Coordinates of C-alpha atoms in Angstrom, one line a residue:
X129 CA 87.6 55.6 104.9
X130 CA 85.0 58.1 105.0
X131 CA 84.5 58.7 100.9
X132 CA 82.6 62.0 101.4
X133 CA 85.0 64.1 102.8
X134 CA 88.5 64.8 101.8
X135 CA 89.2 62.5 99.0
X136 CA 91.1 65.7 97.3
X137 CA 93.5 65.6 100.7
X138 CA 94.6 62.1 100.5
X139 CA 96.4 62.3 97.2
X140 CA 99.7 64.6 98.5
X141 CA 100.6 63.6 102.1
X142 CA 99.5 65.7 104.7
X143 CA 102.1 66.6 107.9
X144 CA 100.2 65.4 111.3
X145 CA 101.7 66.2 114.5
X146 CA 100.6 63.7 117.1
X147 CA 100.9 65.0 120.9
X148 CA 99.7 62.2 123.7
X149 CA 101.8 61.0 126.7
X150 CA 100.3 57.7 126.0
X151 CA 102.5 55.4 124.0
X152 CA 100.2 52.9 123.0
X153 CA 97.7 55.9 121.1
X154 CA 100.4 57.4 119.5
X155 CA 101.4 53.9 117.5
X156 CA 97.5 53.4 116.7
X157 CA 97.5 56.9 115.4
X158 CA 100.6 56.7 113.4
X159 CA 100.0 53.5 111.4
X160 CA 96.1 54.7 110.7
X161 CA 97.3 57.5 109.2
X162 CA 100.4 55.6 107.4
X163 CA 97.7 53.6 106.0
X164 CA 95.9 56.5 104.7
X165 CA 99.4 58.4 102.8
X166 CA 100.3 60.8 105.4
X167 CA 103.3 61.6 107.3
X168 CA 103.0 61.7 111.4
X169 CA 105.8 63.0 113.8
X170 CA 104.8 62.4 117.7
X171 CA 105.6 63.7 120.6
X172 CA 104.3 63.2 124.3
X173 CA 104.1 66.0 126.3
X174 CA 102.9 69.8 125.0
X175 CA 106.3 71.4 125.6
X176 CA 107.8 69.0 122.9
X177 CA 104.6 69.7 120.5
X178 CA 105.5 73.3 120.5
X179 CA 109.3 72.7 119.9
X180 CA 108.2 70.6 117.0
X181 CA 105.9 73.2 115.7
X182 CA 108.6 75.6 116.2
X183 CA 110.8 73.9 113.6
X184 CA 108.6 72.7 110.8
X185 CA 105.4 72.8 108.7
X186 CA 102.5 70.7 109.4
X187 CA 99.0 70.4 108.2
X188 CA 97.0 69.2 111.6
X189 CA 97.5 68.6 114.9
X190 CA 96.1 65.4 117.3
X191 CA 96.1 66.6 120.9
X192 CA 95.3 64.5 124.3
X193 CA 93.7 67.2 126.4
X194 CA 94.9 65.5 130.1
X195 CA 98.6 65.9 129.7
X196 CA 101.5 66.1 132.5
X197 CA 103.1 68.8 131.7
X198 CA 101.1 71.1 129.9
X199 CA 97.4 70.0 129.3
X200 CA 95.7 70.0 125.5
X201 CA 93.8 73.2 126.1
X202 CA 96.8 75.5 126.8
X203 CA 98.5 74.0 124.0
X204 CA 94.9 74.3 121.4
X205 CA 95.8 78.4 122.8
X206 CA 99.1 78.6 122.0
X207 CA 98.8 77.0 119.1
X208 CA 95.4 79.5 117.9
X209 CA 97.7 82.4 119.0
X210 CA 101.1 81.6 117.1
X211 CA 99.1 79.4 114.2
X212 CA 95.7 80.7 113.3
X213 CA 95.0 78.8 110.4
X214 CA 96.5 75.4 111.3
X215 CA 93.2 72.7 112.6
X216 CA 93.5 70.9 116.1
X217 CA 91.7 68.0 116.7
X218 CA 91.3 67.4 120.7
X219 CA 91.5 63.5 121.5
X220 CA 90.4 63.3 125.3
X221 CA 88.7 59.9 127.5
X222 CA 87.0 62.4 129.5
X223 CA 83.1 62.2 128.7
X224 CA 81.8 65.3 129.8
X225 CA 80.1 67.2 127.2
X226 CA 81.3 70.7 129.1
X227 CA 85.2 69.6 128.4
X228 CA 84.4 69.2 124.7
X229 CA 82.2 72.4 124.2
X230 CA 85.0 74.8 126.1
X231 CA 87.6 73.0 123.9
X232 CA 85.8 73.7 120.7
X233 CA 85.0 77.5 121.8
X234 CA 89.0 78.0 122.4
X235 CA 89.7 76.9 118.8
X236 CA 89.6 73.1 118.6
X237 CA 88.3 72.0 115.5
X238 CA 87.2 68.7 116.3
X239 CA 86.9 66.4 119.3
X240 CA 87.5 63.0 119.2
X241 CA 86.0 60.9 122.4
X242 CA 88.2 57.6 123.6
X243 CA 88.7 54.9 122.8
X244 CA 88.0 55.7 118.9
X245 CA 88.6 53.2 116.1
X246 CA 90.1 53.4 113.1
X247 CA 86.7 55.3 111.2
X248 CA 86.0 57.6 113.1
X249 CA 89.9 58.6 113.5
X250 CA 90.0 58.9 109.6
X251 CA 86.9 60.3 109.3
X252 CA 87.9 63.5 112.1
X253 CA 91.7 64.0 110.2
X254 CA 89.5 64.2 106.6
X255 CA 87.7 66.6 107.8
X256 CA 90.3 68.9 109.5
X257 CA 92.5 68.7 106.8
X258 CA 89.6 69.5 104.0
X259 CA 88.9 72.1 106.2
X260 CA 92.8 73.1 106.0
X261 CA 92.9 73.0 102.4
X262 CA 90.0 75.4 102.2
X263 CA 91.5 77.7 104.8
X264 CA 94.9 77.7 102.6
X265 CA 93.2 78.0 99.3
X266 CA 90.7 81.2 100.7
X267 CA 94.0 82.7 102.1
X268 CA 95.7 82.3 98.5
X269 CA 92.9 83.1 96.7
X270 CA 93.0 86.8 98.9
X271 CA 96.6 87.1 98.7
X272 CA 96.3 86.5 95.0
X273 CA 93.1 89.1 94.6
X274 CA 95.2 91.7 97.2
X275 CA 98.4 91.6 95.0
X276 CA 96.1 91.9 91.6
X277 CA 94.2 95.0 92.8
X278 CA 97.7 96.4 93.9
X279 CA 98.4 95.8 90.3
X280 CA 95.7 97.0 88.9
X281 CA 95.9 99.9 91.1
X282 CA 99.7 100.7 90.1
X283 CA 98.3 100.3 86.3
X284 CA 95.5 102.7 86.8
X285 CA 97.8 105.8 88.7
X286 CA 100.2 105.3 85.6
X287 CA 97.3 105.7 82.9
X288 CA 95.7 108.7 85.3
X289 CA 98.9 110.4 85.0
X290 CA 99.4 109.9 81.5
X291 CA 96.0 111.2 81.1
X292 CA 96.8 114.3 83.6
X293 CA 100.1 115.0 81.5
X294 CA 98.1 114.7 78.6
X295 CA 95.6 117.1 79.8
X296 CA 98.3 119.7 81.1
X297 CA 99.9 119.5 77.7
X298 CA 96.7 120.4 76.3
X299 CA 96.0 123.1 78.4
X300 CA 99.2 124.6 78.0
X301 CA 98.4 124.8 74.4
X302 CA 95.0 126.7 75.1
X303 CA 96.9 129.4 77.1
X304 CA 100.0 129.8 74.8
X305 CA 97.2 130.2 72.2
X306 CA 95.7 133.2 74.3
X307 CA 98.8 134.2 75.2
X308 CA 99.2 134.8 71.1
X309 CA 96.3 136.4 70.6
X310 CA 96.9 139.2 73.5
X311 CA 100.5 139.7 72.6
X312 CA 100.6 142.6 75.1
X313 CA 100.2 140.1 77.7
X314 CA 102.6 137.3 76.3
X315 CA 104.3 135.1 79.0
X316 CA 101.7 136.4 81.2
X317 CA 99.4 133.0 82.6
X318 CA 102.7 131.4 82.7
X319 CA 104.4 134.1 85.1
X320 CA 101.4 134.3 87.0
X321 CA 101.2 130.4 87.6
X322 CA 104.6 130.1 88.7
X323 CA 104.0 133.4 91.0
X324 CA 100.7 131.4 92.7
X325 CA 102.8 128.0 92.9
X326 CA 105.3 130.1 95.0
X327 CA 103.1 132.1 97.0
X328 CA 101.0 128.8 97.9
X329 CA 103.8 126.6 98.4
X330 CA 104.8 129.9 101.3
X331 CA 101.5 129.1 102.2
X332 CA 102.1 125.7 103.5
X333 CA 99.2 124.6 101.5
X334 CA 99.2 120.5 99.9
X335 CA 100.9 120.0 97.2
X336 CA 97.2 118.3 95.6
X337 CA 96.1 121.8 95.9
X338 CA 98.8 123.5 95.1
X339 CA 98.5 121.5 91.4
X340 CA 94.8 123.1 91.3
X341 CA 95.9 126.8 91.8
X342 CA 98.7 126.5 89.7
X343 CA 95.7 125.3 86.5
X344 CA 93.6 128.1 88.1
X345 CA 96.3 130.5 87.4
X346 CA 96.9 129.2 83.9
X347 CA 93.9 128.7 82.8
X348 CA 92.3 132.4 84.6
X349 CA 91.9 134.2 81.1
X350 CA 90.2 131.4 79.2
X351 CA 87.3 133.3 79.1
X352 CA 88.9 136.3 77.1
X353 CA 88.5 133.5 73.9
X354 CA 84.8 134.4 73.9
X355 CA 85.8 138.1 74.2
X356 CA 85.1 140.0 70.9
X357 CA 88.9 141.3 68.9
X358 CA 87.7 144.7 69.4
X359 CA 87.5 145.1 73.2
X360 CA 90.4 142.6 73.8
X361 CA 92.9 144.3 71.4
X362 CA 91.5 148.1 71.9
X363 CA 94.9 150.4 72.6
X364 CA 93.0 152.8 74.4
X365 CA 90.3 153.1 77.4
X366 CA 87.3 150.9 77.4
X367 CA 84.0 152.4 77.3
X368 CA 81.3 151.2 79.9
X369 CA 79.7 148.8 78.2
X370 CA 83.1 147.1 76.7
X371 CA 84.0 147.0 80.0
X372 CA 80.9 144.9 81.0
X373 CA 82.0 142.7 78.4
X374 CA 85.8 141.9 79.3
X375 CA 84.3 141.5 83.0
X376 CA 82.1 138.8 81.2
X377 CA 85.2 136.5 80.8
X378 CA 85.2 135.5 84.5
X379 CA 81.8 133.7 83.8
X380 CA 82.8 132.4 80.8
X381 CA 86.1 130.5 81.5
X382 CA 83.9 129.2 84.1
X383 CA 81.4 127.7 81.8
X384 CA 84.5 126.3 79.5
X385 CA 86.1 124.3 82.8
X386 CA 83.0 123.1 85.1
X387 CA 81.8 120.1 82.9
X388 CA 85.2 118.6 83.2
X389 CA 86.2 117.1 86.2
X390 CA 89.6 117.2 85.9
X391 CA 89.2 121.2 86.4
X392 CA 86.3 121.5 88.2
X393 CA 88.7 123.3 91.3
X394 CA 90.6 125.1 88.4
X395 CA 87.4 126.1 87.8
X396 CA 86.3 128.0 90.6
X397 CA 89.5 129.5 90.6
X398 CA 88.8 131.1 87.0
X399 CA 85.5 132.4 88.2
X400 CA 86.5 134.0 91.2
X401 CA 90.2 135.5 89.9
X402 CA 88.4 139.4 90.0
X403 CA 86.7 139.1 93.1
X404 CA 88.0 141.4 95.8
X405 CA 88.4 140.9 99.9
X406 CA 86.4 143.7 100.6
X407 CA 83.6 142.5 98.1
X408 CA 84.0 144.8 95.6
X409 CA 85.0 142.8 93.2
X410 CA 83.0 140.7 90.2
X411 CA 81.3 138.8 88.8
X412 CA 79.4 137.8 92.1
X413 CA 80.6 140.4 94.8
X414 CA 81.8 137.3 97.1
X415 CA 83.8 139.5 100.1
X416 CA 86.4 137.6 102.3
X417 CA 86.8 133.8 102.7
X418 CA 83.7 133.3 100.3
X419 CA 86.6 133.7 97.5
X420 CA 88.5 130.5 97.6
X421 CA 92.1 130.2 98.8
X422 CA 93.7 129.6 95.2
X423 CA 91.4 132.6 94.2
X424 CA 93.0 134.9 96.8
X425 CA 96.5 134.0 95.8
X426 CA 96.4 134.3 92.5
X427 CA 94.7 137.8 92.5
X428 CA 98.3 138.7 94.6
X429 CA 100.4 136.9 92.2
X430 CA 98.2 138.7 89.2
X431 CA 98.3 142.0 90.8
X432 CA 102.3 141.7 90.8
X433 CA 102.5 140.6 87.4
X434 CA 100.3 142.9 85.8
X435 CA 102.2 146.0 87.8
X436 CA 105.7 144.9 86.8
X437 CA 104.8 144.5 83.3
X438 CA 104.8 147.1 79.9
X439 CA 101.3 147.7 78.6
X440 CA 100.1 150.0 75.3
X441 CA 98.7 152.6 78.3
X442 CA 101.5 152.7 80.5
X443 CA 105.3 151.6 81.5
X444 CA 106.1 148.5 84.1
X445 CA 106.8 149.8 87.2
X446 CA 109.2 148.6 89.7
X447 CA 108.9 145.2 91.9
X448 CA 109.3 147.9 95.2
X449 CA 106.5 149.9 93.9
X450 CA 104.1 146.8 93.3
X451 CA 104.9 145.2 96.3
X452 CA 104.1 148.7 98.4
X453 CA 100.7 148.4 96.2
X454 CA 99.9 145.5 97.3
X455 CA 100.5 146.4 100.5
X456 CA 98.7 149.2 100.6
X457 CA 95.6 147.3 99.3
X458 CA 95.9 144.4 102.0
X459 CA 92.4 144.1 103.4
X460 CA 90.2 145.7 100.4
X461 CA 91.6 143.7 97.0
X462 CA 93.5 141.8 99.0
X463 CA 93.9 139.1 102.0
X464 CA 96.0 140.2 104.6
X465 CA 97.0 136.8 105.3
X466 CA 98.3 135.9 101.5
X467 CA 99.8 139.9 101.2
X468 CA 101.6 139.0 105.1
X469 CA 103.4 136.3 103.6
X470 CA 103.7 137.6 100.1
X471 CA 105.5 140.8 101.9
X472 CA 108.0 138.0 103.8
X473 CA 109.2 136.2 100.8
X474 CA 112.6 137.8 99.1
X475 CA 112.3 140.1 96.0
X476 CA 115.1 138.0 94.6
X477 CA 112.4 135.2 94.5
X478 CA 110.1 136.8 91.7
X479 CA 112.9 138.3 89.4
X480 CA 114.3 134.3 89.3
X481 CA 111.2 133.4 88.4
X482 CA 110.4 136.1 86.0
X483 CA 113.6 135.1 84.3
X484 CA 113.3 131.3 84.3
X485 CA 109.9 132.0 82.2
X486 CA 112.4 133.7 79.7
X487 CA 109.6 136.2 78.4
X488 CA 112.4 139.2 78.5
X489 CA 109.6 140.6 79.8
X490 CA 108.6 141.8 83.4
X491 CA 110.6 142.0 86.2
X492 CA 113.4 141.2 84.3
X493 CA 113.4 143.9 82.4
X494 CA 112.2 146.9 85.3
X495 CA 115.0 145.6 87.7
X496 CA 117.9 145.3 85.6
X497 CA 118.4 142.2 85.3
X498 CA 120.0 140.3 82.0

């Protein structure tokens, strides 16, 4: 036996199945390869080979190529077709280098010329089947590397949303503590996020997005942290210049959420919450579709909030009142297309959810409802 090739193979049986109309080749075949540890099952005619492969696992296949009723090549493609990975080794008397080349570009693995003795018959199945086990053991090793990166995979989405609830727990904390310090404004990020969640989910907008506007929303008046007591807690009318100052809060909860990635599109929500349609807005005058979508939502949701909500200055008005406001402001603070299907969603809708926040504030309270 050739002892550079496939000594690994010839320790567990391999399963040969030996296809030649020729009696006397099929019993030289079988007790070579008896000799050598392995297992042989033989048929004679291609039909019978494909039965046989039909109906149990082998390792390597010995075909004749000039066959009665169906010759080796159209049995080397139905075998390619139904068994990729499974070596044929064409056995043929015909000595035309032509026969042997189109063989091997069809699939064949090997082609053995006859007669053939013993060597070179051992030396052709070590190499298919070493070639077999390779085949197997790449096809394992990918399985085994596909089913470990799914793992891995499952693994990281469960520790990227523990670390998203994590972060959204935090978060919550940071607006319930702003939410403390402005106690005229208590419950307020929390109404106004479930407001945006409802207006965008109206929208028809992803829910991946939707999960940005609604930290948008929540996290809008971050930058009132970096606002001086004075202005933020005055009772009365702001001057000028205090009022350049709140305004200044846009820019800074902007600067608090960009360096973190997690809130970079929160981000851009909190610095464009005060910018108008028409462009009159601040801090950057953007007019339009230059304000992004969760931007433009929100300032509806905020709008309706603020209006139906007790402040020092004045009383909550009613939810028909703010929703006529808004309309009436459609195309200058507001986008049409947000205040079109903010006008189609039921009143109903924002008392439930002024409720469900359970500030006793808000709608709740201007409506009549307990």
């Amino acid at each position: 036996m050739n002892t550079d090739s496939g000594e690994g193979t010839a320790k567990e049986p391999a399963r040969i199945l030996v296809v030649d109309d020729e009696a006397a080749v099929r019993d030289r075949v079988n007790a070579t390869m008896e000799e050598e540890g392995h297992r042989t099952h033989c048929v004679s005619t291609g039909n019978e080979a494909l039965r046989a492969l039909a109906g149990g696992r082998y390792d390597l296949v010995l075909a004749e190529i000039e066959m009665p009723d169906m010759n080796g090549v159209a049995l080397l493609e139905e075998i390619h077709n139904q068994h990729a990975h499974l070596p044929v080794v064409m056995m043929s008397a015909v000595r035309e280098i032509s026969v042997a080349v189109d063989a091997m570009r069809r699939g064949a693995y090997d082609y053995l010329l006859k007669p053939f003795d013993k060597e070179q018959l051992r030396a052709a199945v070590s190499r298919a089947l070493t070639h077999r086990l390779a085949l197997t053991e790449s096809q394992n090793y990918r399985q085994s590397l596909e089913e470990m990166v799914k793992a891995r995979t499952e693994m990281l989405r469960h520790a990227m949303e523990d670390i998203e609830h994590s972060y959204d727990v935090t978060l919550e904390a940071l607006g319930d503590a702003l939410d403390l310090k402005d106690s005229d404004t208590e419950g307020h990020s929390r109404r106004v996020t479930a407001f945006s969640i409802a207006l965008a989910r109206a929208m028809g907008l992803p829910a991946a997005e939707i999960k940005v506007i609604a930290r948008g929303a929540f996290l809008h008046d971050i930058g009132k942290m970096a606002t001086p007591d004075r202005i933020l807690l005055k009772p009365g009318k702001l001057t000028a210049a205090e009022t350049k100052i709140m305004q200044e809060h846009s820019a800074c909860g902007y600067q608090i959420l960009r360096k973190i990635p997690f809130l970079a599109g929160a981000a851009e929500i909190v610095y464009c919450h005060q910018e108008h349609y028409d462009g009159l807005g601040y801090p950057r005058g953007l007019k339009g579709i230059e304000i992004p979508i969760g931007a433009r939502i929100f300032s509806v949701a905020d709008a309706l909030d603020a209006m139906t909500s007790d402040r020092p200055y004045r009383k909550a008005r009613t939810l028909e009142a703010a929703r006529e406001e808004i309309r009436l402001r459609s195309g200058t603070q507001f986008d049409p297309a947000v205040v079109e299907v903010f006008l189609r969603m039921p009143e109903r809708l924002w008392r439930e959810l002024a409720v469900e926040i359970g500030s006793g504030k808000g709608l709740s309270s201007t409506d009549g409802l307990t």
